[in-house]
């Protein structure tokens, strides 16, 4: 009991008599918009319950609630099979690992699942990073929805059938197929993600969509000039549309020198807040998709330290809750619940 008092007085750890019979858990609810953990699990034959990566169920379980968007990431230039074939391999790994741990992690596919998830525990949402996995087929998009995909990052860095990625020098926007796919995503209830997308593609999405969309793992270009980051105009537009920006933890996107601590991550979040973005700023770790992290961040276990530092820097608790959980919860809930509008 003495230990429980000492930990609770920290304000971070709470005794959880109801849920885990006296166990302790970290008070924060975490919702992370992007990780590439499934790719690493698949490539290296690792398990999700406990591993050496940035993220595993054991570390996520330490929190009050942890909802993770798991991306199936396909780099067309790096695979020997078709994009769809590779995507199915990754989705198979995702479901295999979740089935093996079904007492510890659940899949979120509906608004009701999401409401239940908010009550506690570890939960997963499946996403696709790089819509080349559709291979130009709207039927494939409908099938991915049926298989549980609830967010799609339209492009990775290169061009695909939908649009150009940010590193394509021609900077093309949405194709005709891209426009059809985006319209179908809004109809089905799949969240549109503009991270990695060309600027022209971004403004095409703005023009041809009616619901909120997200940049799941992108930072502020006015702080760090990396091509992957968002301009002030893009950030303002996402705020205006009630969308969400998951700030990426990659030092290359956070700092012009490519090296930083957690304070720099907080600066990006605070910059979005300063643009009246308290309903937009969120976490988009990119765990297991990046080769290094800011000093002080090791993986899922460090989410609490980001929240603590935001608090120490004067951000009030209600806003921290929005950044860590509520903003992503809102945009997914609205997307899933749209059919009942
Ligand atoms: Zn990415």
CSV table of C-alpha atoms and ligand atoms in Angstrom, one decimal, residues 34 36 73 129 156 196 217 228 248 286, ligand 1:
chain,number,residue,atom,x,y,z
A,34,UNK,CA,0.4,6.2,-37.1
A,36,UNK,CA,4.7,1.0,-39.0
A,73,UNK,CA,2.9,0.1,-45.3
A,129,UNK,CA,-0.1,3.7,-46.0
A,156,UNK,CA,3.7,7.3,-49.8
A,196,UNK,CA,3.1,12.2,-47.7
A,217,UNK,CA,2.1,11.8,-39.2
A,228,UNK,CA,7.3,16.2,-45.7
A,248,UNK,CA,5.4,12.9,-36.2
A,286,UNK,CA,5.6,6.9,-36.7
B,1,LIG,ZN1,4.9,7.5,-43.4
